[in-house]
C-alpha cells in the first residue's frame, strides 16, 4: 500500500512528490493566493460546505477565477479525500487544504491581470496534533507581540489568504518572550484581533466574548463555538476587548480548525483566572467532541504518547 497522498493539481491527480508549480506562479511571485483548511473527524469532513463557501467569497473579493464551480470544487475535494483517507489509520484524521492562486505572473507587468488559468491545488496531510496536545489540559501561554494586526483598511482579514509575512514576524516576537507561547495580535487601537491561525475568546463572569470580524477572520471554529455556546445556554457576546479584559478574565482560549479549542491559562506572564483550564472551556470542548463523535483531547494526547 502506498502512503503517498494524491494531490489534485490543475485538472490532474498526481502523487504529492510530483505536484509541482511554476516558479513564476503568482503565489510565488506575489503571495497572491487564497486558501482554506478543513479537517476530518473520524474520516468525515467537518463543515466542508462552509469552507468552500468562504473560499468562494475570498476568490470573489480577490477577483481570482478558479475555473470551477463550488459544486465541482466540493466534488474534487471529496475525491481527494476518498483517495487519501485509506492511507491513514482510523485514529488519524487529515487536513484538506485548498490553495488557489491567480496563475502565472510576469515580473514587472500589471499584477491584476489573470494571465493563465488559476493554479488550483487540493491536498491532504495527516492531522498531527502533537504541538497542541498538552495545552488541552495545561493551557498555553498567550502573548501579545509588539507588531499589530494589519488594519482592515489595508487588507480585509476575512479574505483567507496566503500572504502570511505579517503574522509570521509577529509570532517571532511572541516566541522571543516564550518559545511555547501563542500570539494574540492587537489591532492598531489596542483591541484584541486574532492569532496567526486562530480566533480568540475570553469568559468573564459566565459570559463568553469574542471580537467582531472587523479585525479577524470569520473562523468556522469560532462560529462552531458560538453555536455550541447557544446549545449549552452560555451567554455570548461579539464585542471588542483589550488586554486588560484578558488579564481579568476567568478563562481564555483560541479556536482553529486543527485543534478546535486551545485553552490559554497564562497571559503575558500572569495567570488567567486561577491558572487552570476552566469549566466553560471544558464544557465547550466536550460538546464539540460529542458533536463530531471524536474525543478531541484524547485523539491529540494519544499522538503525544506515540511520539514519546
Ligand atoms: C488568521 C486566521 N484567523 C483565524 C483562523 C481560524 O479559522 P478556522 O476556525 O476557520 O480554522 C485562521 C485559520 O487558519 C486564520 O488563518
Coordinates of C-alpha atoms and ligand atoms in Angstrom, one line a residue:
X1 CA 0.0 0.0 0.0
X2 CA 1.4 3.4 -1.0
X3 CA 1.2 6.1 1.7
X4 CA 1.9 8.9 -0.8
X5 CA -1.1 11.2 -0.8
X6 CA -2.7 12.1 -4.2
X7 CA -3.0 15.8 -4.9
X8 CA -5.4 17.5 -7.2
X9 CA -3.4 20.0 -9.3
X10 CA -4.9 21.8 -12.2
X11 CA -7.1 19.1 -13.5
X12 CA -4.9 16.0 -12.7
X13 CA -4.5 13.8 -9.7
X14 CA -0.8 13.4 -9.0
X15 CA 1.4 11.9 -6.2
X16 CA 2.4 14.6 -3.7
X17 CA 6.1 14.5 -4.6
X18 CA 5.2 15.1 -8.3
X19 CA 2.8 18.0 -7.6
X20 CA 4.9 21.0 -8.8
X21 CA 4.0 24.6 -9.7
X22 CA 5.9 27.2 -11.8
X23 CA 8.5 29.5 -10.2
X24 CA 6.5 32.2 -12.0
X25 CA 3.3 31.4 -10.2
X26 CA 1.5 34.4 -8.7
X27 CA 1.7 32.6 -5.3
X28 CA 5.5 32.5 -5.5
X29 CA 5.9 35.9 -7.1
X30 CA 3.4 37.9 -5.1
X31 CA 1.9 35.8 -2.4
X32 CA -1.3 36.1 -4.5
X33 CA -3.2 33.1 -3.3
X34 CA -6.3 32.3 -1.3
X35 CA -6.7 29.3 0.9
X36 CA -8.9 27.1 3.1
X37 CA -8.1 24.4 5.6
X38 CA -10.8 21.9 6.5
X39 CA -10.3 18.9 8.8
X40 CA -11.9 15.5 9.2
X41 CA -13.3 13.9 12.3
X42 CA -13.4 10.1 12.2
X43 CA -12.6 10.5 8.5
X44 CA -15.6 12.7 7.8
X45 CA -15.0 16.2 6.6
X46 CA -16.3 18.9 9.1
X47 CA -18.3 21.8 7.6
X48 CA -16.8 21.4 4.1
X49 CA -19.7 23.3 2.6
X50 CA -18.9 26.3 4.9
X51 CA -15.2 26.1 4.0
X52 CA -16.0 26.0 0.2
X53 CA -18.4 28.9 0.7
X54 CA -15.7 31.0 2.5
X55 CA -13.2 30.0 -0.3
X56 CA -15.5 31.3 -3.0
X57 CA -16.0 34.6 -1.0
X58 CA -12.2 35.0 -0.9
X59 CA -12.0 34.2 -4.6
X60 CA -14.7 36.7 -5.5
X61 CA -13.2 39.6 -3.4
X62 CA -9.7 38.9 -4.8
X63 CA -11.1 38.5 -8.4
X64 CA -9.4 35.1 -8.9
X65 CA -11.4 32.9 -11.3
X66 CA -10.8 29.3 -10.2
X67 CA -12.4 27.9 -13.4
X68 CA -14.6 25.6 -11.2
X69 CA -18.0 25.9 -9.7
X70 CA -18.3 25.5 -5.9
X71 CA -20.1 22.2 -6.6
X72 CA -17.2 21.0 -8.8
X73 CA -14.7 22.1 -6.1
X74 CA -16.6 20.2 -3.5
X75 CA -16.7 17.1 -5.7
X76 CA -13.0 17.2 -6.4
X77 CA -12.3 17.7 -2.6
X78 CA -14.3 14.6 -1.8
X79 CA -12.4 12.7 -4.5
X80 CA -9.1 13.8 -2.9
X81 CA -10.3 12.6 0.5
X82 CA -11.5 9.3 -0.9
X83 CA -8.1 8.7 -2.5
X84 CA -6.1 9.5 0.7
X85 CA -8.2 8.6 3.7
X86 CA -7.4 4.9 3.3
X87 CA -3.7 5.8 3.6
X88 CA -4.1 6.9 7.2
X89 CA -5.1 4.8 10.2
X90 CA -8.7 5.1 11.5
X91 CA -7.3 7.1 14.6
X92 CA -5.6 9.6 12.4
X93 CA -7.6 12.4 10.7
X94 CA -6.5 14.6 7.9
X95 CA -6.3 18.2 6.8
X96 CA -7.9 19.0 3.5
X97 CA -6.2 22.1 2.1
X98 CA -7.3 24.3 -0.8
X99 CA -4.7 26.7 -2.3
X100 CA -5.7 28.8 -5.3
X101 CA -3.5 31.4 -7.0
X102 CA -4.1 33.8 -9.8
X103 CA -1.9 31.5 -12.0
X104 CA 1.2 32.7 -13.8
X105 CA 2.6 36.1 -13.1
X106 CA 5.0 38.2 -15.1
X107 CA 7.6 40.3 -13.2
X108 CA 7.1 44.0 -13.6
X109 CA 3.9 43.7 -15.5
X110 CA 0.3 44.5 -14.3
X111 CA -0.2 42.1 -11.4
X112 CA -4.0 42.4 -11.6
X113 CA -4.4 40.6 -14.8
X114 CA -5.0 36.8 -14.7
X115 CA -2.8 35.7 -17.5
X116 CA -3.4 31.9 -17.2
X117 CA -5.9 29.6 -15.7
X118 CA -5.7 29.8 -11.9
X119 CA -3.5 27.4 -10.1
X120 CA -5.8 25.0 -8.2
X121 CA -4.3 22.7 -5.6
X122 CA -6.3 20.4 -3.3
X123 CA -4.2 18.3 -0.9
X124 CA -4.4 16.3 2.3
X125 CA -2.0 15.7 5.1
X126 CA -2.2 13.7 8.3
X127 CA -3.7 15.8 11.2
X128 CA -0.6 15.8 13.5
X129 CA -1.7 17.5 16.8
X130 CA 1.4 16.9 18.9
X131 CA 2.3 20.6 19.1
X132 CA -1.0 21.5 20.8
X133 CA -1.8 18.3 22.7
X134 CA -0.5 19.3 26.1
X135 CA -2.4 22.6 26.0
X136 CA -5.8 20.9 26.4
X137 CA -5.0 20.1 30.0
X138 CA -2.2 22.6 30.9
X139 CA -3.4 25.6 28.8
X140 CA -1.0 27.6 26.8
X141 CA 0.7 31.0 27.4
X142 CA -0.9 33.7 25.3
X143 CA 1.4 36.7 24.5
X144 CA 0.8 39.9 22.7
X145 CA 3.6 40.8 20.2
X146 CA 4.7 44.5 19.6
X147 CA 3.6 44.3 15.9
X148 CA -0.1 44.9 15.4
X149 CA -2.6 43.2 13.0
X150 CA -2.7 44.7 9.5
X151 CA -5.6 47.1 9.6
X152 CA -8.7 46.1 7.6
X153 CA -8.4 49.4 5.7
X154 CA -5.3 47.8 4.2
X155 CA -6.4 44.1 3.9
X156 CA -9.7 42.7 5.0
X157 CA -8.9 39.8 7.4
X158 CA -12.0 37.9 6.1
X159 CA -10.1 37.1 3.0
X160 CA -8.3 33.9 3.9
X161 CA -5.1 34.4 2.0
X162 CA -1.5 33.0 2.0
X163 CA 0.3 36.4 2.4
X164 CA 1.4 35.5 5.9
X165 CA 4.6 37.6 6.4
X166 CA 3.0 40.0 9.0
X167 CA 1.6 37.0 11.0
X168 CA 5.0 35.2 11.0
X169 CA 7.0 38.2 12.0
X170 CA 4.6 39.0 14.9
X171 CA 4.8 35.3 16.0
X172 CA 8.6 35.6 16.1
X173 CA 8.3 38.4 18.6
X174 CA 6.0 36.2 20.7
X175 CA 8.5 33.3 20.6
X176 CA 11.2 35.7 22.0
X177 CA 9.1 36.0 25.1
X178 CA 8.4 32.3 25.4
X179 CA 9.2 29.7 22.7
X180 CA 6.0 27.8 23.6
X181 CA 3.7 30.9 23.6
X182 CA 0.9 31.6 21.2
X183 CA 0.4 35.1 19.9
X184 CA -2.6 37.4 20.2
X185 CA -2.4 40.2 17.7
X186 CA -3.9 43.5 18.8
X187 CA -5.3 46.0 16.2
X188 CA -3.7 49.4 15.9
X189 CA -6.1 50.8 18.6
X190 CA -5.2 48.1 21.1
X191 CA -8.3 45.9 20.6
X192 CA -7.8 42.1 20.5
X193 CA -7.8 40.9 16.9
X194 CA -6.8 37.3 16.4
X195 CA -4.0 34.7 16.4
X196 CA -1.9 34.0 13.2
X197 CA -4.1 31.0 12.6
X198 CA -7.0 31.2 15.1
X199 CA -9.6 33.3 16.8
X200 CA -9.7 34.2 20.5
X201 CA -12.3 34.1 23.2
X202 CA -12.5 35.0 26.9
X203 CA -15.0 34.1 29.6
X204 CA -15.8 36.7 32.1
X205 CA -18.4 36.3 34.8
X206 CA -20.0 33.5 32.9
X207 CA -20.2 35.4 29.6
X208 CA -18.3 34.2 26.5
X209 CA -16.7 37.1 24.5
X210 CA -15.0 37.2 21.1
X211 CA -14.0 40.2 18.9
X212 CA -16.0 41.0 15.8
X213 CA -14.7 40.1 12.4
X214 CA -13.6 43.6 11.5
X215 CA -10.1 42.6 12.7
X216 CA -10.3 38.8 12.4
X217 CA -11.1 36.0 10.0
X218 CA -14.7 34.8 10.4
X219 CA -13.4 31.5 11.7
X220 CA -15.5 28.4 11.2
X221 CA -14.3 27.1 14.6
X222 CA -15.3 30.5 16.1
X223 CA -18.9 30.1 14.7
X224 CA -18.9 26.4 15.9
X225 CA -18.1 27.6 19.5
X226 CA -20.8 30.3 19.3
X227 CA -23.3 27.6 18.1
X228 CA -22.3 25.2 20.9
X229 CA -22.5 28.0 23.5
X230 CA -26.1 28.7 22.4
X231 CA -26.9 25.0 22.8
X232 CA -25.3 24.9 26.3
X233 CA -27.1 28.2 27.2
X234 CA -23.8 30.0 27.8
X235 CA -24.4 33.7 27.1
X236 CA -22.1 35.0 24.3
X237 CA -21.2 38.5 23.1
X238 CA -19.3 39.6 19.9
X239 CA -17.5 42.6 21.4
X240 CA -14.2 44.4 21.2
X241 CA -12.0 43.9 24.3
X242 CA -8.5 44.8 25.3
X243 CA -5.5 43.1 27.1
X244 CA -7.0 44.4 30.5
X245 CA -10.0 42.2 29.9
X246 CA -7.8 39.1 29.3
X247 CA -5.8 39.8 32.4
X248 CA -9.0 40.0 34.4
X249 CA -11.0 37.2 32.6
X250 CA -11.9 33.9 34.3
X251 CA -11.0 31.8 31.2
X252 CA -9.5 32.2 27.7
X253 CA -9.0 30.1 24.6
X254 CA -8.1 30.1 21.0
X255 CA -10.1 28.4 18.2
X256 CA -8.9 27.0 14.9
X257 CA -9.6 24.1 12.6
X258 CA -6.9 21.7 13.7
X259 CA -7.1 21.9 17.5
X260 CA -10.7 23.2 17.7
X261 CA -10.3 24.8 21.2
X262 CA -6.9 25.5 22.8
X263 CA -7.2 26.8 26.4
X264 CA -4.9 29.7 27.4
X265 CA -4.1 29.7 31.1
X266 CA -1.5 32.5 31.2
X267 CA -1.5 35.9 29.5
X268 CA 1.7 37.9 29.2
X269 CA 3.1 36.1 32.2
X270 CA 0.1 36.3 34.5
X271 CA -2.4 33.5 35.3
X272 CA -5.8 33.8 33.5
X273 CA -8.4 33.2 36.3
X274 CA -7.0 30.6 38.7
X275 CA -4.4 29.5 36.1
X276 CA -6.2 26.2 35.3
X277 CA -8.4 25.2 32.3
X278 CA -11.9 26.5 33.2
X279 CA -15.3 24.8 33.3
X280 CA -16.8 26.7 30.3
X281 CA -13.8 25.8 28.1
X282 CA -14.1 22.2 29.2
X283 CA -17.8 22.1 28.5
X284 CA -17.3 23.6 25.0
X285 CA -14.6 21.0 24.2
X286 CA -16.8 18.2 25.4
X287 CA -19.8 19.5 23.4
X288 CA -17.6 19.7 20.3
X289 CA -16.3 16.1 20.9
X290 CA -19.9 15.0 21.2
X291 CA -20.9 16.8 18.0
X292 CA -18.2 15.1 15.9
X293 CA -18.1 11.7 17.7
X294 CA -14.4 12.0 18.4
X295 CA -12.8 12.7 21.8
X296 CA -10.7 15.7 20.6
X297 CA -8.4 15.8 23.6
X298 CA -7.8 12.0 23.7
X299 CA -7.1 12.0 20.0
X300 CA -4.4 14.7 20.3
X301 CA -2.9 13.2 23.5
X302 CA -2.7 9.7 22.1
X303 CA -0.5 11.1 19.4
X304 CA 1.8 12.5 22.1
X305 CA 2.2 9.1 23.8
X306 CA 3.1 7.6 20.4
X307 CA 6.0 10.0 19.9
X308 CA 7.4 9.6 23.4
Ligands
LIG1 C1 -5.7 34.4 10.6 C2 -6.6 33.3 11.0 N1 -7.6 33.6 11.9 C3 -8.4 32.6 12.3 C4 -8.4 31.3 11.8 C5 -9.4 30.3 12.3 O1 -10.3 29.9 11.3 P1 -11.0 28.5 11.3 O2 -11.6 28.3 12.6 O3 -12.0 28.6 10.1 O4 -9.9 27.5 11.0 C6 -7.4 31.0 10.8 C7 -7.4 29.7 10.2 O5 -6.4 29.3 9.6 C8 -6.6 32.0 10.4 O6 -5.6 31.8 9.4

